[in-house]
Coordinates of C-alpha atoms and ligand atoms in Angstrom, one line a residue:
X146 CA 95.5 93.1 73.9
X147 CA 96.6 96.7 74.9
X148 CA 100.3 97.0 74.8
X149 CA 101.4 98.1 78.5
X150 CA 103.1 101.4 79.4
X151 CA 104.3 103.1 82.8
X152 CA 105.6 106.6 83.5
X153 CA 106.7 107.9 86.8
X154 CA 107.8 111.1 88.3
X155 CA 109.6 112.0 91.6
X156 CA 108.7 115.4 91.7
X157 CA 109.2 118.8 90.2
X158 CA 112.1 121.1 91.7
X159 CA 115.7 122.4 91.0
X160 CA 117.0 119.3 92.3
X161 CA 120.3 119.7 92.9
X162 CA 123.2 118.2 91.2
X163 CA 124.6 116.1 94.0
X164 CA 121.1 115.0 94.2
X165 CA 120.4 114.1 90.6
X166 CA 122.2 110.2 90.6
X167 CA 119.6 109.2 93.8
X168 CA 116.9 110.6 91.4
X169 CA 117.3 108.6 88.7
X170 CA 118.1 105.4 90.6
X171 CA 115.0 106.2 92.6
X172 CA 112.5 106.7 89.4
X173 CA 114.3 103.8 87.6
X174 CA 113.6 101.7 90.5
X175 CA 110.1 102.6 90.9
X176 CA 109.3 102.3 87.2
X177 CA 110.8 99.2 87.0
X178 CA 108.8 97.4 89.7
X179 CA 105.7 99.2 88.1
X180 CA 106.3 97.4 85.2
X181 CA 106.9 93.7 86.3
X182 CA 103.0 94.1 87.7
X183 CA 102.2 94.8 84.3
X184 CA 104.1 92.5 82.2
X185 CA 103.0 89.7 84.7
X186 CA 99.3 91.0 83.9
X187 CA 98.7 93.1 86.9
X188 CA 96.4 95.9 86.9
X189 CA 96.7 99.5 86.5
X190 CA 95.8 99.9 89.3
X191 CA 98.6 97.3 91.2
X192 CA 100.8 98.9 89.0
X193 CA 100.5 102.5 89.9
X194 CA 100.0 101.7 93.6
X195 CA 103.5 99.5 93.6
X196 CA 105.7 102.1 91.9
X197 CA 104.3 105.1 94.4
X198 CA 104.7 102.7 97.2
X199 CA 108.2 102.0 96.3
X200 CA 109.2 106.0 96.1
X201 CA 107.3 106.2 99.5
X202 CA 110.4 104.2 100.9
X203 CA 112.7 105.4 99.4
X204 CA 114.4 108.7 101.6
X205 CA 114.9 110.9 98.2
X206 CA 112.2 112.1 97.5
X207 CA 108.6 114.1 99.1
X208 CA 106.7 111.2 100.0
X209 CA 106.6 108.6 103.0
X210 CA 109.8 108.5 105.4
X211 CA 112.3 111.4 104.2
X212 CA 109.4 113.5 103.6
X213 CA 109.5 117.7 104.6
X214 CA 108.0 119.0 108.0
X215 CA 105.5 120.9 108.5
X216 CA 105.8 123.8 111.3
X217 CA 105.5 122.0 114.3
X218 CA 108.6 119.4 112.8
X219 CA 106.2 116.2 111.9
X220 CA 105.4 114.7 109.0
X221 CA 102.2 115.0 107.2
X222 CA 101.2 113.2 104.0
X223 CA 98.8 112.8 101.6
X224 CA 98.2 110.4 98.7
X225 CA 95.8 109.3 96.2
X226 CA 94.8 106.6 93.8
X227 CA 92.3 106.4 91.0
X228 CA 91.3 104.0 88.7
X229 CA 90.1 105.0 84.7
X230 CA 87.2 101.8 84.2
X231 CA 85.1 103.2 87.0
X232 CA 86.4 106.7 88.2
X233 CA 86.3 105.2 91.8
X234 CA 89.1 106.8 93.9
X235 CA 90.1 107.3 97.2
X236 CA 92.8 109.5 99.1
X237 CA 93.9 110.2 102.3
X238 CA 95.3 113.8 103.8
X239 CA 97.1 114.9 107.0
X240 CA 98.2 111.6 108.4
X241 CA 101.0 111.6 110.4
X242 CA 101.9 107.6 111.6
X243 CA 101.4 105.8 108.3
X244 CA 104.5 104.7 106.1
X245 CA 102.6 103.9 103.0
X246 CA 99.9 106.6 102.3
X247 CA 99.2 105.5 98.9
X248 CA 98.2 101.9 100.3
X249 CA 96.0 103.5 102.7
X250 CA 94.1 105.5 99.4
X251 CA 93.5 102.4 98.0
X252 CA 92.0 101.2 100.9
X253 CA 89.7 104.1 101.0
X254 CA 88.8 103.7 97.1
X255 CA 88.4 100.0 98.0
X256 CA 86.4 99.4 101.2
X257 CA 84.4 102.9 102.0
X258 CA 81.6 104.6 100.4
X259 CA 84.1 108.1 100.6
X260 CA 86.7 109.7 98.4
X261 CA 88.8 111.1 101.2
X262 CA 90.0 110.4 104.6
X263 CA 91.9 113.0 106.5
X264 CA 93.8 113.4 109.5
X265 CA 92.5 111.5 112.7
X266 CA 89.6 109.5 110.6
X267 CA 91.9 108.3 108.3
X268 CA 94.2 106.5 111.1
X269 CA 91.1 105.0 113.2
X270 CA 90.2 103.3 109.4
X271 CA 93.5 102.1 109.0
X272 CA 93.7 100.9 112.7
X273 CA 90.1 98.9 112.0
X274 CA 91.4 97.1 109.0
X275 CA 95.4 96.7 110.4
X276 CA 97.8 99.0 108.5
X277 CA 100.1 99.1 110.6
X278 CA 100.8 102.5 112.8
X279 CA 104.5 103.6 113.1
X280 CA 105.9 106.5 115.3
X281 CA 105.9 109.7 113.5
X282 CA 109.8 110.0 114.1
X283 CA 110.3 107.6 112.0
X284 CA 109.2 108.8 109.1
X285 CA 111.3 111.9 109.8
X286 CA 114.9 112.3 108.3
X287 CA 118.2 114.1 110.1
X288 CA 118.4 116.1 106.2
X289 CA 114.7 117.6 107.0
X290 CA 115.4 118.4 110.8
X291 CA 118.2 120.5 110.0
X292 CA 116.0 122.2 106.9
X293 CA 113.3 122.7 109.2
X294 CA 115.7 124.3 111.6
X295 CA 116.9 126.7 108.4
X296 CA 112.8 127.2 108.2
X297 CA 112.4 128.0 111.8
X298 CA 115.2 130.3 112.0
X299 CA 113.7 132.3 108.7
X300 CA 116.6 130.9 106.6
X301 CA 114.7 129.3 104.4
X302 CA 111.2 130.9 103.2
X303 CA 108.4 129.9 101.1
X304 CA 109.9 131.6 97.8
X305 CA 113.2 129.3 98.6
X306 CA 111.2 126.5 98.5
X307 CA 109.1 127.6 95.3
X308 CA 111.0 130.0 93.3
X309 CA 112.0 127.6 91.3
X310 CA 109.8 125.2 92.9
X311 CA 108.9 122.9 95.6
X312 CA 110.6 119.3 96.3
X313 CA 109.2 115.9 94.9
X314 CA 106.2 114.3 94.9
X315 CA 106.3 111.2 93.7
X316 CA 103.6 110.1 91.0
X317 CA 102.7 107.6 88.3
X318 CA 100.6 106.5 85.6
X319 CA 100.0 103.4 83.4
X320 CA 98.1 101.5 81.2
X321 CA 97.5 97.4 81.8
X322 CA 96.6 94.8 79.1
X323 CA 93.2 95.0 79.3
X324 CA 93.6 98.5 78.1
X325 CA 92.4 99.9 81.9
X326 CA 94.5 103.4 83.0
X327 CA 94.9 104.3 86.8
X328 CA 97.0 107.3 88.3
X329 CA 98.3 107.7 91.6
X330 CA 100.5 110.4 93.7
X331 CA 102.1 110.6 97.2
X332 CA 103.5 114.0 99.0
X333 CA 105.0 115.1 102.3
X334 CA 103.9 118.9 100.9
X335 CA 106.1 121.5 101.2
X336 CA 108.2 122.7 104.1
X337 CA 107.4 124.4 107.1
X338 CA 103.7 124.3 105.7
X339 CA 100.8 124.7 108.6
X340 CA 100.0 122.0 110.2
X341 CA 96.7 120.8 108.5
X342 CA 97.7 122.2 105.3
X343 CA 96.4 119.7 102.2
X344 CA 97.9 120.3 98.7
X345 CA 97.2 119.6 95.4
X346 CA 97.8 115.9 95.4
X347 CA 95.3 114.2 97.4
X348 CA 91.9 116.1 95.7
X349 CA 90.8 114.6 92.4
X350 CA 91.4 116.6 89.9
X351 CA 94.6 118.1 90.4
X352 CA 97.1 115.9 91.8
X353 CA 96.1 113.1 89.9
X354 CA 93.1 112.3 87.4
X355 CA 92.2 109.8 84.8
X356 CA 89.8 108.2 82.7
X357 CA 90.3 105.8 80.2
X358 CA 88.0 107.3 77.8
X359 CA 91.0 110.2 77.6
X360 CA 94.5 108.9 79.6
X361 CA 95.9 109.7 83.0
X362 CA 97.4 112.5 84.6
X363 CA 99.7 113.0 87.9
X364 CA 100.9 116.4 88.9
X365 CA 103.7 117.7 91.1
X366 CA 104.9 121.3 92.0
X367 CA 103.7 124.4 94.3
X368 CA 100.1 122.9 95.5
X369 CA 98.0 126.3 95.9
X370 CA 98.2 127.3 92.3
X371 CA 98.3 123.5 90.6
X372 CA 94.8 123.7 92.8
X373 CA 93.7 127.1 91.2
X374 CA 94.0 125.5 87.5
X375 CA 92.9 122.0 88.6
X376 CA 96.0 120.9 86.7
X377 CA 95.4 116.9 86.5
X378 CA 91.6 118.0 85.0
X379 CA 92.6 120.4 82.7
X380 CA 95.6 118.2 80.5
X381 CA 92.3 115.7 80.4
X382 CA 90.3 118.4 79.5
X383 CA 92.9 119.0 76.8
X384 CA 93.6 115.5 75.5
X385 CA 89.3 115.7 75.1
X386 CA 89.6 118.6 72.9
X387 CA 92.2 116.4 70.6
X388 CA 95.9 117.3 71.9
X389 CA 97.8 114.1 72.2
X390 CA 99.6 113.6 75.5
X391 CA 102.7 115.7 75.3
X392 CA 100.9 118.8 73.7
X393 CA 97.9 118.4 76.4
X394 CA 101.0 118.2 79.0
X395 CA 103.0 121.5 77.7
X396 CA 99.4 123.7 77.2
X397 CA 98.7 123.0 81.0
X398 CA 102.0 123.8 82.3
X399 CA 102.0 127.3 80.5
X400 CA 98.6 127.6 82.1
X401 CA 99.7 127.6 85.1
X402 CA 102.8 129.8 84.4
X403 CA 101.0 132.4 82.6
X404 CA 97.5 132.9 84.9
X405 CA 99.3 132.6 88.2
X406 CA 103.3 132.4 87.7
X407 CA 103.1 128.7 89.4
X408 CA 105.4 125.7 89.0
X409 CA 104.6 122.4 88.2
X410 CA 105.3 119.6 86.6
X411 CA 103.2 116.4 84.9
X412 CA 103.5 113.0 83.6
X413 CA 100.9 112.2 81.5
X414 CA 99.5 108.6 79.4
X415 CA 96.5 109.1 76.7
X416 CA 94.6 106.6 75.7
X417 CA 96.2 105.8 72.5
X418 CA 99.4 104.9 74.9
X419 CA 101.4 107.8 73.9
X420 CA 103.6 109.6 76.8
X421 CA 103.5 113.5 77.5
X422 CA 105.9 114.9 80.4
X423 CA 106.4 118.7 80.4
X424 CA 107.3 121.0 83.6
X425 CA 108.3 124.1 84.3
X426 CA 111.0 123.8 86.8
X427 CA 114.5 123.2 86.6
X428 CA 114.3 119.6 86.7
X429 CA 112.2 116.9 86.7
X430 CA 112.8 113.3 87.8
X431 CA 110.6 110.7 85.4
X432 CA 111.1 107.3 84.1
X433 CA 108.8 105.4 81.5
X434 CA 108.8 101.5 80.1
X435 CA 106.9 101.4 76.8
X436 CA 107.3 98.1 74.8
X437 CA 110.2 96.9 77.3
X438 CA 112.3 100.0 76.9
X439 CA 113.1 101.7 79.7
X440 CA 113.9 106.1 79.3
X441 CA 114.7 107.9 82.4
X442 CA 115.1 111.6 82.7
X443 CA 115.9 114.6 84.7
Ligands
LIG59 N1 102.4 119.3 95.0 C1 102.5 118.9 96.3 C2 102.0 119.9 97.3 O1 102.1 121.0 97.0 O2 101.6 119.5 98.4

């Protein structure tokens, strides 16, 4: 029997001090509920999808209700879920009037023949198999209208929001019993982005990848580059070539710093059940249970 281990992030950024407490309560929380799936012999899989969900609600961080606005002041998220036996995985992108994205992925992994719903396809599937629609304005937070009015009125620019990096996306990864890996990730994107704008985290490869011949990845930080490097892909890629989990985790993150300057962050499990987590901002929100100990950091 495989020993079981879960690590979560909440996103890469210089999250402020104020901000740190809500951070680690949030990661703890989510980590925690991950865990009880696991030690009760749920999958992977139920694992991961339970922890994201549980950041999803939770206002702190990128992800679900709280999340940032895009240009036109709505929300627009994108998650996605993927399971190490089989490499089947499924994502959504774009939706607007769903509260738990990351339920919807699994959906898609689960019930179509697709990888990746987006936008107006993605809510007629979830209307045919009932996840519940809400109204888009309650997703949104009075915090975000008020930085989206900073955005509007050209207070607030892209570099703010990057340099040092973007606000969190929530992620996680773990290994069940039966020695099966799955990854999953959840964003609202970044601020003021254009409405239809997809990052990094829904598209296999760089938000989130896994395989349980190598371990599991999920990546947070500025989308466009952590797309350029297919981040998630290349710490696998890494952990193939014989680095361990925390050295596969720190060689990717320089990539991305040294070919295109970009901020990131991951959380990484390889298959011999040891933990990487490297980023490059100024903080990172993460949590991990490995043999009943619980390790937050930020
Ligand atoms: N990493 C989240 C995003 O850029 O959308």
């Amino acid at each position: 029997m495989q020993k079981p281990v879960i690590v979560v992030h909440g996103g890469a950024w210089n999250i402020p001090d104020d901000l740190v407490d809500p951070h680690i309560e949030g990661v703890r929380n989510a980590v925690k509920i991950g865990w009880d799936v696991l030690v009760n012999g749920g999958s992977a899989l139920d694992a991961v999808e339970a922890a994201v969900k549980t950041m999803e609600d939770d206002p702190t961080f990128d992800a679900g209700k709280g999340s940032f606005l895009n240009e036109e002041g709505f929300v627009e998220l994108d998650a996605i879920i993927m399971d190490g036996s089989t490499l089947d995985v499924g994502a959504v992108a774009a939706v607007r009037n769903i509260k738990n994205p990351i339920v919807l992925a699994r959906k898609v992994m689960e019930l179509t023949e697709h990888v990746l719903l987006v936008g107006e396809g993605a809510n007629k599937f979830a209307k045919k198999i009932g996840i519940k629609m809400v109204d888009p304005r309650e997703l949104v937070l009075e915090r975000e209208v008020e930085r989206w009015k900073a955005f509007k009125k050209g207070k607030l620019n892209v570099k703010d929001i990057f340099e040092p990096a973007s606000k969190g996306t929530v992620g996680a990864v773990a290994v069940d019993i039966n020695g099966n890996f799955a990854a999953a990730t959840s964003t609202g994107g970044v601020a003021g982005k254009m409405v239809g704008r997809v990052g990094d985290t829904p598209l296999v490869g760089c938000g989130t990848y896994v395989d349980n011949n190598y371990g599991a990845v999920s990546s947070t930080g500025h989308g466009e580059k952590i797309m350029k490097i297919v981040l998630a892909k290349e710490v696998i890629n890494l952990i193939a070539q014989g680095c361990n989990a925390q050295e596969a985790a720190e060689k990717a993150i320089e990539l991305v710093w040294n070919r295109l300057r970009g901020r990131a962050g991951v959380i990484v499990l390889d298959k011999n059940g040891n933990i990487g987590v490297s980023y490059n901002t100024p903080r990172m929100a993460y949590a991990y249970i490995k043999d009943g100990k619980i390790f937050s950091g930020i």
